[in-house]
mmCIF file of C-alpha atoms in Angstrom:
data_model
loop_
_atom_site.group_PDB
_atom_site.id
_atom_site.type_symbol
_atom_site.label_atom_id
_atom_site.label_comp_id
_atom_site.label_asym_id
_atom_site.label_seq_id
_atom_site.Cartn_x
_atom_site.Cartn_y
_atom_site.Cartn_z
ATOM 1 C CA MET A 10 118.015 183.081 101.924
ATOM 2 C CA ASN A 11 119.799 179.930 103.210
ATOM 3 C CA SER A 12 118.948 176.231 102.956
ATOM 4 C CA SER A 13 117.981 175.758 106.436
ATOM 5 C CA MET A 14 115.561 178.593 106.298
ATOM 6 C CA SER A 15 113.951 177.551 103.188
ATOM 7 C CA LEU A 16 113.537 174.416 104.672
ATOM 8 C CA ASN A 17 111.878 175.411 107.604
ATOM 9 C CA LEU A 18 109.528 177.712 105.388
ATOM 10 C CA ARG A 19 108.507 174.666 103.503
ATOM 11 C CA SER A 20 107.853 172.553 106.511
ATOM 12 C CA TYR A 21 105.646 175.156 108.080
ATOM 13 C CA TRP A 22 103.679 175.658 104.725
ATOM 14 C CA ALA A 23 103.330 172.039 104.498
ATOM 15 C CA GLY A 24 102.020 171.841 108.058
ATOM 16 C CA PHE A 25 99.798 174.962 107.597
ATOM 17 C CA LYS A 26 98.161 173.160 104.307
ATOM 18 C CA ALA A 27 97.860 169.802 106.297
ATOM 19 C CA VAL A 28 95.664 171.762 108.842
ATOM 20 C CA ILE A 29 93.488 173.243 106.437
ATOM 21 C CA VAL A 30 92.834 170.025 104.643
ATOM 22 C CA PHE A 31 92.073 168.153 107.743
ATOM 23 C CA THR A 32 89.880 170.841 109.002
ATOM 24 C CA VAL A 33 88.056 171.031 105.684
ATOM 25 C CA ILE A 34 87.718 167.152 105.744
ATOM 26 C CA VAL A 35 86.504 167.112 109.311
ATOM 27 C CA ILE A 36 84.006 169.944 108.732
ATOM 28 C CA VAL A 37 82.910 168.204 105.386
ATOM 29 C CA TYR A 38 82.525 164.669 107.028
ATOM 30 C CA THR A 39 80.375 166.166 110.007
ATOM 31 C CA PHE A 40 77.750 168.009 107.620
ATOM 32 C CA VAL A 41 77.858 164.970 105.421
ATOM 33 C CA MET A 42 77.082 162.299 108.354
ATOM 34 C CA THR A 43 74.827 164.788 110.063
ATOM 35 C CA GLY A 44 72.900 165.104 106.751
ATOM 36 C CA VAL A 45 72.577 161.175 106.393
ATOM 37 C CA GLY A 46 71.507 160.949 109.884
ATOM 38 C CA GLN A 47 68.838 163.456 109.219
ATOM 39 C CA LEU A 48 67.623 162.103 105.753
ATOM 40 C CA GLY A 49 68.232 158.252 106.693
ATOM 41 C CA MET A 50 67.154 157.940 110.273
ATOM 42 C CA PRO A 51 66.110 161.293 111.871
ATOM 43 C CA ASP A 52 64.249 159.725 114.860
ATOM 44 C CA LYS A 53 67.498 158.026 116.233
ATOM 45 C CA ALA A 54 69.783 160.943 114.959
ATOM 46 C CA ASN A 55 67.473 163.565 117.376
ATOM 47 C CA GLY A 56 67.817 161.242 120.463
ATOM 48 C CA SER A 57 64.685 158.912 119.804
ATOM 49 C CA MET A 58 62.375 161.326 121.312
ATOM 50 C CA VAL A 59 58.848 160.165 122.228
ATOM 51 C CA THR A 60 55.784 162.155 121.875
ATOM 52 C CA ASN A 61 52.249 161.873 123.209
ATOM 53 C CA SER A 62 49.148 162.126 120.976
ATOM 54 C CA GLN A 63 49.360 165.820 120.957
ATOM 55 C CA GLY A 64 52.691 165.879 119.505
ATOM 56 C CA GLU A 65 54.234 166.881 122.713
ATOM 57 C CA VAL A 66 57.872 165.468 123.621
ATOM 58 C CA VAL A 67 57.666 163.560 126.810
ATOM 59 C CA GLY A 68 61.141 161.653 126.929
ATOM 60 C CA SER A 69 63.404 159.272 125.091
ATOM 61 C CA SER A 70 62.821 155.930 124.345
ATOM 62 C CA LEU A 71 66.844 155.587 125.391
ATOM 63 C CA ILE A 72 66.263 157.305 128.801
ATOM 64 C CA GLY A 73 64.490 155.917 131.701
ATOM 65 C CA GLN A 74 62.116 157.678 133.996
ATOM 66 C CA SER A 75 60.791 157.499 137.458
ATOM 67 C CA PHE A 76 57.193 156.753 137.876
ATOM 68 C CA THR A 77 56.726 157.981 141.209
ATOM 69 C CA ASP A 78 55.123 160.729 143.505
ATOM 70 C CA GLU A 79 56.833 163.683 145.237
ATOM 71 C CA ASN A 80 57.676 161.298 148.028
ATOM 72 C CA GLY A 81 59.282 158.739 145.943
ATOM 73 C CA ASP A 82 56.442 156.309 146.303
ATOM 74 C CA ALA A 83 55.491 154.366 143.237
ATOM 75 C CA LEU A 84 52.607 155.607 141.175
ATOM 76 C CA PRO A 85 50.277 152.609 141.292
ATOM 77 C CA GLN A 86 48.666 153.071 138.031
ATOM 78 C CA TYR A 87 52.102 153.032 136.282
ATOM 79 C CA PHE A 88 54.682 150.292 135.895
ATOM 80 C CA GLN A 89 57.792 150.956 137.446
ATOM 81 C CA SER A 90 61.244 151.460 136.366
ATOM 82 C CA ARG A 91 64.443 149.612 137.835
ATOM 83 C CA PRO A 92 66.289 151.735 140.406
ATOM 84 C CA SER A 93 68.566 154.494 139.087
ATOM 85 C CA ALA A 94 71.900 155.570 140.831
ATOM 86 C CA ALA A 95 72.162 158.582 138.419
ATOM 87 C CA SER A 96 71.516 161.216 140.766
ATOM 88 C CA ASP A 97 71.200 165.014 140.258
ATOM 89 C CA PRO A 98 73.513 166.758 143.089
ATOM 90 C CA ASN A 99 71.583 169.833 142.888
ATOM 91 C CA LYS A 100 68.028 167.949 143.992
ATOM 92 C CA GLU A 101 69.506 165.992 146.862
ATOM 93 C CA GLU A 102 65.819 166.481 148.788
ATOM 94 C CA ASP A 103 63.758 165.357 145.633
ATOM 95 C CA ASN A 104 65.956 163.331 143.795
ATOM 96 C CA GLN A 105 64.527 160.483 141.218
ATOM 97 C CA GLY A 106 67.645 159.425 139.584
ATOM 98 C CA TYR A 107 67.716 158.876 135.786
ATOM 99 C CA TYR A 108 70.066 162.180 135.582
ATOM 100 C CA ALA A 109 71.712 161.791 132.220
ATOM 101 C CA ALA A 110 74.620 164.398 133.384
ATOM 102 C CA ALA A 111 75.374 162.160 136.139
ATOM 103 C CA SER A 112 75.274 158.446 134.499
ATOM 104 C CA SER A 113 76.760 155.931 136.640
ATOM 105 C CA GLY A 114 75.882 152.624 138.498
ATOM 106 C CA THR A 115 76.076 152.530 142.462
ATOM 107 C CA ASN A 116 79.929 151.848 142.321
ATOM 108 C CA LYS A 117 78.895 149.616 145.444
ATOM 109 C CA GLY A 118 80.219 145.995 145.680
ATOM 110 C CA HIS A 119 77.926 142.923 146.330
ATOM 111 C CA ALA A 120 79.428 142.487 149.925
ATOM 112 C CA ASP A 121 78.542 146.252 150.689
ATOM 113 C CA GLU A 122 76.269 146.293 153.798
ATOM 114 C CA ASP A 123 74.397 149.358 152.567
ATOM 115 C CA LEU A 124 73.528 147.802 149.460
ATOM 116 C CA ILE A 125 72.548 144.551 150.960
ATOM 117 C CA LYS A 126 70.158 146.540 153.360
ATOM 118 C CA SER A 127 68.688 148.674 150.813
ATOM 119 C CA THR A 128 68.080 146.058 148.412
ATOM 120 C CA THR A 129 66.754 143.679 151.002
ATOM 121 C CA GLU A 130 64.191 146.247 152.059
ATOM 122 C CA LEU A 131 63.401 147.113 148.410
ATOM 123 C CA ARG A 132 62.663 143.822 147.545
ATOM 124 C CA LYS A 133 60.164 143.009 150.453
ATOM 125 C CA ALA A 134 58.492 146.512 149.708
ATOM 126 C CA ILE A 135 58.120 145.328 145.926
ATOM 127 C CA ALA A 136 56.841 142.026 147.008
ATOM 128 C CA LYS A 137 54.068 143.894 149.061
ATOM 129 C CA ARG A 138 53.026 146.187 146.527
ATOM 130 C CA GLU A 139 52.811 143.497 143.752
ATOM 131 C CA GLY A 140 51.483 140.992 145.972
ATOM 132 C CA VAL A 141 54.025 138.303 145.233
ATOM 133 C CA SER A 142 56.291 136.194 147.193
ATOM 134 C CA VAL A 143 59.946 137.921 147.801
ATOM 135 C CA LYS A 144 61.655 135.407 145.778
ATOM 136 C CA ASP A 145 59.337 136.145 142.787
ATOM 137 C CA VAL A 146 60.782 139.726 142.797
ATOM 138 C CA PRO A 147 63.284 139.604 139.997
ATOM 139 C CA ALA A 148 66.976 141.164 140.123
ATOM 140 C CA ASP A 149 66.508 144.000 137.990
ATOM 141 C CA ALA A 150 63.717 145.445 140.262
ATOM 142 C CA VAL A 151 66.065 146.215 142.890
ATOM 143 C CA SER A 152 69.237 146.831 141.339
ATOM 144 C CA ALA A 153 70.441 149.982 139.007
ATOM 145 C CA SER A 154 72.006 149.438 135.809
ATOM 146 C CA SER A 155 75.450 150.404 135.072
ATOM 147 C CA SER A 156 74.433 153.608 133.439
ATOM 148 C CA GLY A 157 71.617 154.349 135.748
ATOM 149 C CA LEU A 158 69.422 155.403 132.901
ATOM 150 C CA ASP A 159 67.992 152.176 131.423
ATOM 151 C CA PRO A 160 64.541 152.783 130.285
ATOM 152 C CA GLU A 161 63.713 148.935 130.320
ATOM 153 C CA ILE A 162 62.785 146.144 132.731
ATOM 154 C CA SER A 163 62.902 142.393 132.556
ATOM 155 C CA PRO A 164 59.838 140.719 131.281
ATOM 156 C CA GLU A 165 59.630 138.907 134.631
ATOM 157 C CA TYR A 166 59.497 142.390 136.484
ATOM 158 C CA ALA A 167 56.731 143.626 134.110
ATOM 159 C CA ALA A 168 54.455 140.338 134.628
ATOM 160 C CA ILE A 169 54.529 140.918 138.357
ATOM 161 C CA GLN A 170 52.989 144.415 137.851
ATOM 162 C CA VAL A 171 50.405 143.609 135.174
ATOM 163 C CA LYS A 172 47.755 142.876 137.847
ATOM 164 C CA ARG A 173 48.361 146.270 139.807
ATOM 165 C CA VAL A 174 48.118 148.265 136.683
ATOM 166 C CA ALA A 175 45.183 146.740 135.226
ATOM 167 C CA LYS A 176 43.170 147.171 138.617
ATOM 168 C CA GLU A 177 44.093 150.802 138.894
ATOM 169 C CA ARG A 178 43.308 151.601 135.179
ATOM 170 C CA GLY A 179 40.274 149.815 135.396
ATOM 171 C CA LEU A 180 41.382 147.379 132.524
ATOM 172 C CA SER A 181 41.506 143.714 132.038
ATOM 173 C CA GLN A 182 44.876 141.737 132.618
ATOM 174 C CA GLU A 183 44.709 140.590 128.965
ATOM 175 C CA LYS A 184 44.696 143.954 127.546
ATOM 176 C CA VAL A 185 47.604 145.211 129.726
ATOM 177 C CA GLU A 186 49.626 142.108 129.040
ATOM 178 C CA SER A 187 48.969 142.642 125.103
ATOM 179 C CA LEU A 188 50.496 145.990 125.778
ATOM 180 C CA VAL A 189 53.441 144.630 127.689
ATOM 181 C CA LYS A 190 54.022 142.280 124.883
ATOM 182 C CA LYS A 191 53.860 145.003 122.096
ATOM 183 C CA TYR A 192 56.639 146.930 123.793
ATOM 184 C CA THR A 193 58.852 143.744 124.541
ATOM 185 C CA THR A 194 61.915 143.421 122.472
ATOM 186 C CA GLY A 195 63.582 140.245 122.000
ATOM 187 C CA ARG A 196 67.329 139.246 122.061
ATOM 188 C CA GLY A 197 69.410 140.836 119.440
ATOM 189 C CA LEU A 198 69.741 138.434 116.274
ATOM 190 C CA GLY A 199 67.795 135.861 118.404
ATOM 191 C CA PHE A 200 70.872 135.153 120.963
ATOM 192 C CA ILE A 201 72.384 138.312 122.069
ATOM 193 C CA GLY A 202 71.423 139.841 125.616
ATOM 194 C CA GLU A 203 68.159 139.203 127.087
ATOM 195 C CA SER A 204 64.293 140.397 126.191
ATOM 196 C CA THR A 205 63.508 143.900 127.719
ATOM 197 C CA VAL A 206 60.315 145.792 127.936
ATOM 198 C CA ASN A 207 60.434 149.603 127.458
ATOM 199 C CA VAL A 208 58.818 151.242 130.439
ATOM 200 C CA VAL A 209 58.858 154.568 128.849
ATOM 201 C CA LYS A 210 57.052 153.456 125.808
ATOM 202 C CA LEU A 211 54.700 151.090 127.709
ATOM 203 C CA ASN A 212 53.808 153.814 130.407
ATOM 204 C CA LEU A 213 52.851 156.250 127.524
ATOM 205 C CA ALA A 214 50.626 153.602 125.488
ATOM 206 C CA LEU A 215 48.739 153.173 128.805
ATOM 207 C CA ASP A 216 48.163 157.011 129.026
ATOM 208 C CA GLU A 217 46.872 157.195 125.475
ATOM 209 C CA LEU A 218 44.338 154.660 125.709
ATOM 210 C CA LYS A 219 40.985 156.096 125.537
#
């Protein structure tokens, strides 16, 4: 066997061993990290699923939901989420957004005429529904998040919905406000981002009230 062939064989063998070693490392790493996740933070590792009092999974605290009827009209007994541009292409006739496989924003600029028109109309509709002035409707009530899956709204948007939800459910405004406060998360480390209210958890808590 000449030296050139011997060198090639050694190179191939070294490459093969490298593939085996790194494959094992990747497999071991995956199992280790999966184990750490399941043991240390199973809730987050499994998708932060939300269950009702019967133990049934009703969603994820990380993924928004639409609380509307089949016509897309807001169900008055629920806090409403912000709009979602994540549409299911297979359900164009009955699309409520929040389709995880199509996560995206509107991709429309602030000067887009259709966006301006739809936003203006939605702001007026929300103001009428909540019995407030158009100027009191916050931006997140009429604009989709960049992911289209945001499960949270601003405390300001939650605040203008309290009266309606309390009336529809026969609850005091103080009771509803206390639930809003319970599911409000402050800024990260006290200064990162903005305070938010998790609509999915809040509406579930309302349904669980006896």
